[in-house]
XYZ file of C-alpha atoms in Angstrom:
507
model
C 23.511 6.855 19.114
C 20.679 4.350 18.778
C 18.313 6.623 16.864
C 19.194 7.545 13.290
C 22.465 5.680 12.842
C 20.860 2.460 11.664
C 23.928 1.269 9.799
C 26.341 2.058 12.626
C 24.315 -0.101 14.999
C 23.765 -2.962 12.510
C 27.486 -2.999 11.643
C 28.307 -3.753 15.291
C 26.241 -6.936 15.098
C 26.908 -8.257 11.571
C 29.652 -6.275 9.815
C 30.450 -8.904 7.159
C 26.889 -9.880 6.294
C 25.715 -8.967 2.791
C 23.641 -5.793 2.978
C 23.108 -4.657 -0.616
C 23.246 -6.082 -4.113
C 22.944 -3.164 -6.529
C 22.064 -4.951 -9.765
C 21.556 -1.635 -11.542
C 25.318 -1.067 -11.610
C 27.667 -2.380 -14.282
C 29.452 -4.279 -12.839
C 27.068 -5.099 -10.005
C 27.948 -3.775 -6.578
C 27.815 -6.073 -3.549
C 28.321 -4.433 -0.159
C 28.551 -5.756 3.382
C 27.087 -3.741 6.248
C 30.580 -2.576 7.174
C 31.219 -1.359 3.624
C 27.832 0.329 3.407
C 28.444 1.989 6.772
C 31.825 3.283 5.625
C 30.206 4.887 2.576
C 27.608 6.563 4.792
C 30.297 7.834 7.178
C 32.331 9.265 4.290
C 29.291 11.026 2.842
C 28.246 12.305 6.273
C 31.717 13.746 6.877
C 31.668 15.509 3.513
C 28.179 16.866 4.096
C 29.117 18.129 7.558
C 32.579 19.564 6.909
C 32.313 20.732 3.281
C 28.625 21.436 2.692
C 27.816 22.574 6.242
C 24.863 20.196 6.575
C 23.635 19.688 10.124
C 20.621 18.667 12.157
C 17.326 19.463 10.397
C 18.931 20.438 7.068
C 17.632 18.840 3.885
C 19.639 16.905 1.282
C 17.782 16.388 -2.008
C 18.083 13.566 -4.496
C 16.887 13.147 -8.092
C 17.907 9.682 -9.220
C 16.753 6.276 -10.318
C 17.035 3.507 -7.757
C 20.482 2.606 -6.510
C 22.609 2.292 -3.391
C 23.229 6.060 -3.402
C 19.681 6.616 -2.118
C 20.673 4.599 0.942
C 24.027 6.377 1.202
C 22.167 9.683 1.457
C 19.474 8.346 3.818
C 21.989 6.852 6.245
C 24.423 9.762 6.034
C 21.553 12.113 6.859
C 20.603 9.868 9.769
C 24.107 10.167 11.202
C 23.873 13.979 11.010
C 20.262 14.416 12.035
C 19.670 15.817 8.542
C 16.654 15.013 6.346
C 16.729 12.850 3.217
C 14.543 14.466 0.531
C 14.090 12.349 -2.581
C 12.365 13.990 -5.549
C 9.905 12.410 -7.958
C 11.786 12.174 -11.257
C 8.517 12.215 -13.238
C 7.938 15.864 -12.338
C 8.625 18.745 -14.723
C 11.722 20.732 -13.833
C 9.555 23.781 -13.057
C 7.662 21.685 -10.503
C 10.977 20.553 -9.059
C 12.064 24.167 -8.830
C 8.971 24.987 -6.768
C 9.613 22.062 -4.424
C 13.252 23.086 -3.954
C 12.143 26.618 -3.120
C 9.771 25.206 -0.504
C 12.065 22.612 1.087
C 15.349 24.600 0.685
C 17.965 21.857 0.465
C 21.520 23.097 -0.100
C 22.798 19.843 -1.659
C 21.285 17.948 -4.597
C 22.467 14.511 -5.735
C 21.383 13.504 -9.260
C 22.078 10.978 -11.963
C 22.737 11.469 -15.648
C 19.198 10.450 -16.667
C 17.997 13.845 -15.394
C 20.945 15.984 -16.459
C 18.778 18.132 -18.768
C 16.404 19.064 -15.944
C 19.336 19.709 -13.617
C 20.966 21.996 -16.190
C 17.761 24.039 -16.419
C 17.408 24.164 -12.625
C 21.002 25.319 -12.235
C 20.272 28.346 -14.430
C 17.418 29.428 -12.176
C 17.204 30.715 -8.625
C 17.456 27.712 -6.262
C 18.809 27.141 -2.745
C 21.258 24.506 -4.048
C 24.920 25.306 -3.360
C 26.398 21.867 -4.076
C 25.473 19.760 -7.121
C 26.663 16.127 -7.026
C 26.338 13.776 -10.007
C 26.365 9.977 -9.855
C 27.504 9.240 -13.402
C 28.364 10.959 -16.666
C 30.103 14.320 -16.778
C 27.557 16.311 -14.795
C 26.790 20.000 -15.213
C 29.636 22.532 -14.896
C 30.781 22.823 -11.291
C 29.201 19.518 -10.264
C 31.194 17.093 -8.070
C 31.271 13.371 -8.831
C 29.736 11.249 -6.053
C 32.433 8.572 -6.227
C 35.245 11.120 -6.068
C 33.576 12.720 -3.064
C 33.435 9.401 -1.199
C 37.059 8.577 -2.029
C 38.308 11.900 -0.684
C 36.161 12.096 2.461
C 37.059 10.875 5.939
C 35.712 7.474 6.992
C 35.569 8.313 10.705
C 32.224 7.675 12.440
C 29.684 10.506 12.515
C 26.871 10.987 14.994
C 24.286 13.523 16.100
C 23.944 12.982 19.836
C 21.072 15.484 20.062
C 18.815 13.400 17.824
C 15.547 12.158 19.346
C 12.712 9.957 18.141
C 10.532 12.845 16.990
C 13.207 14.325 14.724
C 12.539 13.959 11.006
C 14.483 11.394 8.960
C 12.957 11.983 5.535
C 10.462 14.024 3.575
C 8.471 11.882 1.147
C 6.146 13.584 -1.293
C 2.590 12.448 -1.903
C 1.307 11.750 -5.381
C -1.147 14.651 -5.256
C -3.499 15.171 -8.192
C -3.818 18.940 -7.776
C -1.164 21.498 -6.933
C 2.291 20.607 -5.676
C 2.758 17.289 -3.862
C 2.721 17.580 -0.077
C 5.848 16.527 1.812
C 5.065 13.983 4.531
C 7.578 14.204 7.369
C 8.806 10.719 8.314
C 10.196 10.730 11.855
C 12.597 8.242 13.420
C 9.719 7.273 15.711
C 7.600 6.384 12.686
C 10.437 4.302 11.230
C 10.874 2.350 14.466
C 7.181 1.536 14.889
C 6.790 0.610 11.225
C 9.760 -1.728 11.547
C 8.182 -3.360 14.588
C 4.931 -3.901 12.693
C 6.914 -5.354 9.762
C 8.811 -7.758 12.003
C 5.631 -8.942 13.714
C 3.834 -9.610 10.429
C 6.427 -10.110 7.675
C 10.180 -9.829 8.096
C 12.381 -12.439 9.768
C 16.134 -12.900 9.951
C 18.291 -13.770 6.942
C 15.711 -12.510 4.465
C 16.633 -11.529 0.902
C 14.338 -8.804 -0.416
C 14.155 -7.611 -4.024
C 13.011 -3.976 -4.214
C 11.340 -2.695 -7.382
C 9.601 0.359 -5.903
C 11.016 3.827 -6.672
C 13.093 5.073 -3.766
C 11.498 8.512 -3.753
C 8.443 6.596 -2.514
C 7.760 5.074 0.929
C 7.450 1.716 -0.815
C 11.062 1.855 -1.920
C 12.636 3.110 1.303
C 10.488 2.041 4.209
C 8.202 -0.929 3.499
C 10.938 -3.577 3.612
C 14.277 -1.921 2.759
C 14.902 -0.181 6.080
C 13.458 -3.026 8.202
C 15.839 -5.306 6.306
C 18.812 -3.167 7.396
C 17.612 -3.145 10.999
C 17.139 -6.937 10.927
C 20.415 -7.585 9.101
C 18.989 -8.969 5.853
C 19.979 -8.436 2.230
C 18.251 -6.030 -0.160
C 18.611 -6.331 -3.934
C 18.187 -3.137 -5.957
C 17.696 -2.450 -9.647
C 17.382 0.888 -11.415
C 13.906 0.346 -12.814
C 11.362 -2.420 -12.952
C 12.393 -4.894 -15.655
C 10.318 -8.123 -15.687
C 13.039 -10.407 -17.064
C 15.686 -9.014 -14.723
C 13.326 -9.383 -11.750
C 12.709 -13.072 -12.463
C 16.423 -13.683 -13.003
C 17.392 -11.944 -9.751
C 14.776 -13.744 -7.650
C 16.212 -17.052 -8.817
C 19.900 -16.112 -8.640
C 19.840 -14.329 -5.278
C 17.310 -16.761 -3.774
C 15.030 -13.916 -2.755
C 12.653 -14.753 0.082
C 10.435 -11.634 -0.125
C 9.211 -9.774 -3.183
C 6.706 -6.931 -3.289
C 5.075 -5.201 -6.248
C 1.798 -3.721 -7.458
C -0.735 -5.697 -9.547
C 0.404 -4.144 -12.853
C 3.935 -5.428 -12.218
C 2.709 -8.918 -11.348
C 0.736 -8.916 -14.588
C 3.830 -7.924 -16.584
C 5.936 -10.694 -15.016
C 3.561 -13.332 -16.388
C 3.854 -11.898 -19.907
C 7.627 -12.020 -20.230
C 9.154 -15.010 -22.086
C 11.261 -15.789 -18.990
C 8.128 -16.553 -16.921
C 7.656 -20.159 -18.053
C 11.065 -21.354 -16.848
C 11.552 -18.995 -13.893
C 12.293 -20.716 -10.575
C 10.601 -18.725 -7.801
C 10.733 -21.466 -5.176
C 12.945 -19.438 -2.809
C 10.148 -16.931 -2.126
C 8.431 -17.292 1.248
C 5.726 -14.946 0.022
C 4.962 -12.076 -2.339
C 3.284 -8.891 -1.177
C 0.904 -6.965 -3.403
C -0.148 -3.395 -2.709
C -1.503 -0.315 -4.419
C -4.733 -1.996 -5.561
C -6.533 -5.303 -5.026
C -4.793 -8.181 -6.765
C -7.142 -9.848 -9.291
C -8.123 -13.331 -8.097
C -7.295 -14.972 -11.472
C -3.754 -13.624 -11.128
C -3.415 -14.998 -7.575
C -4.624 -18.357 -8.864
C -2.141 -18.286 -11.771
C 0.826 -17.576 -9.482
C -0.279 -20.288 -7.056
C -0.927 -22.828 -9.807
C 2.162 -22.174 -11.947
C 4.771 -21.103 -9.372
C 3.452 -22.148 -5.970
C 3.542 -18.527 -4.749
C 1.933 -17.491 -1.477
C 0.508 -13.966 -1.668
C 0.060 -11.373 1.049
C -2.148 -8.447 0.097
C -0.897 -5.288 1.791
C -2.020 -1.710 2.193
C -0.079 1.400 3.162
C 0.340 5.086 2.476
C 2.878 7.866 2.529
C 1.504 9.577 5.622
C 1.025 6.481 7.773
C 2.991 3.272 8.226
C 3.661 2.625 5.405
C 2.802 -0.889 6.584
C -0.828 -0.733 7.732
C -2.731 -3.905 6.825
C -1.758 -7.428 5.840
C -3.756 -10.339 4.446
C -2.205 -13.685 5.353
C -1.350 -15.996 2.424
C -3.844 -18.624 3.577
C -6.601 -16.033 3.176
C -5.573 -14.866 -0.323
C -8.424 -16.743 -2.023
C -10.878 -17.095 0.857
C -10.828 -13.331 1.511
C -10.019 -12.237 -2.042
C -10.183 -8.478 -2.412
C -9.447 -7.822 1.266
C -6.433 -5.824 2.475
C -6.498 -8.005 5.587
C -6.488 -6.952 9.202
C -4.682 -3.957 10.713
C -1.059 -4.551 11.698
C -0.441 -5.041 15.406
C 0.140 -1.409 16.390
C -2.465 0.128 14.066
C -6.002 1.092 15.070
C -8.573 1.305 12.270
C -12.216 2.352 12.012
C -14.834 2.918 9.352
C -16.760 6.150 9.946
C -19.654 7.994 8.339
C -19.684 11.627 7.223
C -20.302 12.742 10.816
C -17.269 10.756 11.989
C -19.411 8.150 13.756
C -18.070 4.565 13.779
C -19.878 2.131 11.489
C -20.460 -1.577 11.934
C -19.611 -4.605 9.773
C -20.347 -4.374 6.040
C -21.181 -0.656 6.163
C -19.247 1.492 3.696
C -17.579 4.628 5.040
C -14.213 6.327 5.265
C -11.228 4.425 6.627
C -9.552 6.297 9.504
C -6.388 5.296 11.339
C -4.585 5.927 14.588
C -1.232 4.702 15.905
C 2.440 5.536 16.537
C 3.549 5.060 12.919
C 1.762 8.201 11.737
C 3.813 10.898 9.990
C 4.669 14.185 11.717
C 2.615 16.423 9.460
C 3.302 17.944 6.074
C 6.439 20.047 5.696
C 5.547 23.748 5.999
C 1.854 22.934 5.540
C 0.098 22.635 8.889
C -3.226 23.627 7.325
C -3.223 20.643 4.954
C -2.372 18.292 7.838
C -5.216 19.694 9.920
C -7.586 18.742 7.098
C -6.719 15.035 7.375
C -6.235 14.586 11.150
C -9.317 15.208 13.283
C -9.572 16.535 16.836
C -9.287 13.024 18.290
C -6.109 12.228 16.351
C -7.663 9.980 13.702
C -6.043 10.195 10.257
C -8.624 10.343 7.464
C -7.337 8.314 4.523
C -9.840 9.388 1.873
C -10.506 5.693 1.178
C -13.988 4.235 1.188
C -13.873 0.881 2.935
C -15.767 -1.697 4.956
C -14.919 -4.612 7.212
C -16.651 -7.957 7.585
C -17.727 -9.964 10.625
C -14.184 -11.403 10.935
C -12.599 -7.907 11.015
C -11.089 -8.209 7.535
C -11.056 -4.845 5.778
C -11.929 -4.180 2.137
C -11.151 -0.999 0.200
C -14.236 -0.109 -1.809
C -12.606 2.796 -3.644
C -10.997 6.173 -3.247
C -13.459 8.911 -2.323
C -12.111 10.939 -5.234
C -12.477 8.024 -7.691
C -16.092 7.285 -6.801
C -18.595 8.948 -9.126
C -22.352 9.428 -8.915
C -24.509 8.227 -11.793
C -28.216 8.971 -11.629
C -27.957 9.548 -7.891
C -26.188 6.235 -7.207
C -22.632 5.863 -5.920
C -20.461 3.954 -8.401
C -17.122 2.470 -7.337
C -14.658 1.903 -10.226
C -12.755 -0.747 -8.265
C -15.845 -2.992 -8.235
C -16.226 -2.701 -12.009
C -12.517 -3.341 -12.579
C -12.667 -6.487 -10.423
C -15.496 -7.776 -12.625
C -13.603 -6.936 -15.828
C -10.547 -8.845 -14.599
C -12.678 -11.992 -14.433
C -12.879 -11.953 -18.229
C -10.064 -14.196 -19.575
C -8.986 -11.709 -22.271
C -8.471 -8.713 -19.955
C -4.862 -7.966 -19.030
C -5.251 -4.528 -17.409
C -8.166 -2.151 -16.974
C -9.226 1.100 -15.339
C -12.617 2.779 -15.012
C -13.245 6.506 -14.588
C -16.344 8.662 -14.396
C -17.016 10.963 -17.335
C -19.689 13.696 -17.724
C -23.081 12.690 -19.072
C -25.999 15.094 -19.799
C -28.641 12.636 -18.570
C -27.041 10.823 -15.623
C -24.506 13.416 -14.461
C -21.655 10.949 -14.808
C -21.251 7.513 -16.358
C -18.411 5.045 -16.421
C -15.787 4.718 -19.121
C -13.512 1.661 -19.102
C -10.020 1.560 -20.570
C -8.940 -2.001 -21.337
C -5.640 -3.607 -22.313
C -6.111 -7.098 -23.747
C -3.741 -9.989 -23.177
C -1.365 -10.680 -26.085
C -3.048 -12.941 -28.630
C -6.491 -12.475 -27.076
C -9.478 -10.721 -28.616
C -12.694 -9.308 -27.182
C -15.191 -6.731 -28.367
C -16.704 -3.923 -26.329
C -20.087 -5.639 -26.642
C -18.666 -8.878 -25.278
C -17.116 -7.156 -22.260
C -20.287 -5.194 -21.538
C -22.307 -8.405 -21.674
C -19.784 -9.995 -19.305
C -20.276 -7.120 -16.845
C -24.040 -7.448 -17.161
C -23.793 -10.958 -15.693
C -22.625 -9.628 -12.318
C -23.259 -5.877 -12.015
C -26.321 -3.676 -11.699
C -27.161 -1.821 -14.890
C -26.224 1.631 -13.528
C -22.701 0.399 -12.763
C -21.967 -0.823 -16.294
C -19.766 1.635 -18.247
C -21.318 3.328 -21.234
C -18.021 3.233 -23.130
C -15.108 0.837 -23.464
C -11.904 2.022 -25.084
C -9.206 -0.482 -25.972
C -5.686 0.865 -25.415
C -2.169 -0.508 -25.838
C -1.213 0.390 -22.265
C -2.398 2.317 -19.224
C -0.549 5.324 -17.816
C 1.302 3.973 -14.774
C 3.050 5.964 -12.033
C 6.574 5.013 -10.852
C 4.861 3.372 -7.871
C 2.904 1.170 -10.313
C -0.510 2.774 -9.852
C -2.811 3.762 -12.719
C -2.846 7.520 -13.315
C -6.586 8.009 -13.597
C -6.312 11.753 -14.046
C -4.559 11.156 -17.376
C -7.383 8.864 -18.478
C -10.001 11.468 -17.593
C -8.178 13.910 -19.879
């Protein structure tokens, strides 16, 4: 079985190699590929023989990051079942709606979400088996560790599995209505891994993951390619700047990936000054353009080579990469498309545009998702008749075929008839030495329709007035782009994936 049973195949080649360091456990858990494979076989046997889980069935998970996410993913792969991780930021009523839609019969959860689980268990849900990772669990819940100890360790396989079968459902971070469930096929996983190997991942890598594992960033950007390539992945429950710096140094991590907000926070922790990051081959930044002053600080103080990346739930997730040598020269670019990705910029009539023309970024290639779960209509809205996926991102490319995200279509606002792109304003704000984090949104205005409002977090010990920042923007931006308001805040609302939640700023 070469599709789905990633651990079974890797264990043949390097059974004793270190697969996982789960630094979120106390004591830490260190597992070889053989040990990780045995856990997956035990869970798969329990799911098959006790819970009746088979090909195409869903197994849900509500938990902070840890090796159990991989146990469930790989056990599902052995059965042809579908790993379905839930966003733990959602209200339990929203979770109830998702469960009703996706109909998993098994839910694995940790004690951090016991209150939500208790409320869910009192309502009508498809769940027949509740499994807790720690604590006492709700009444009738089975402990994950006890389950593994009691289950058979014999190999499991689904010989009927093919490339187009679904491995996971990953939910989008939708701003209206319920999140849509992108169906991640084994074909998508294989092609994404190939793109990752061509552009990023070698052998004997050590990767530190800080992305939530209900997100494609946590499961599929580097974690699964690492398993396929036989490297080591280090996990921690939640992003903790001091722990991240300590683990990079101790485990001699070679790859680290995060979003700009996380990179900012690392520089502010007391451990930054003495942290040894020399083992890193490169750092990848995604989610938003990395401010040039931050790139320069990492290069100057730690000798870090940065790769700007770009991906999404429904495609890749690895789509574009900016080589480290271009980090300053092409600052703000997401780079060029990965090897097996086709990309275009199109106008509103879907006609291709040339260099330096702003339009929508559309994509085509074999690492596209297999639609939204039970929502063909929504998928039809984003994939056109020629098979191009419409990202909803406004972008352009230059004469060297380097792509630049201008903004999200939904984030752009129109002020006095002119298109205004918040990302451009934010990039200018970040050039002020006192600005730590910032976000710009459009707000209603009786004269101009909409105007900009900037939310700014200042660096510790730094001061700046709204007038000073507005004057700073006036040095580089047209007048209609300059926000009418600046509000200083202690922090910005950040999603588990590290992105600014603009809808919360709009109020």
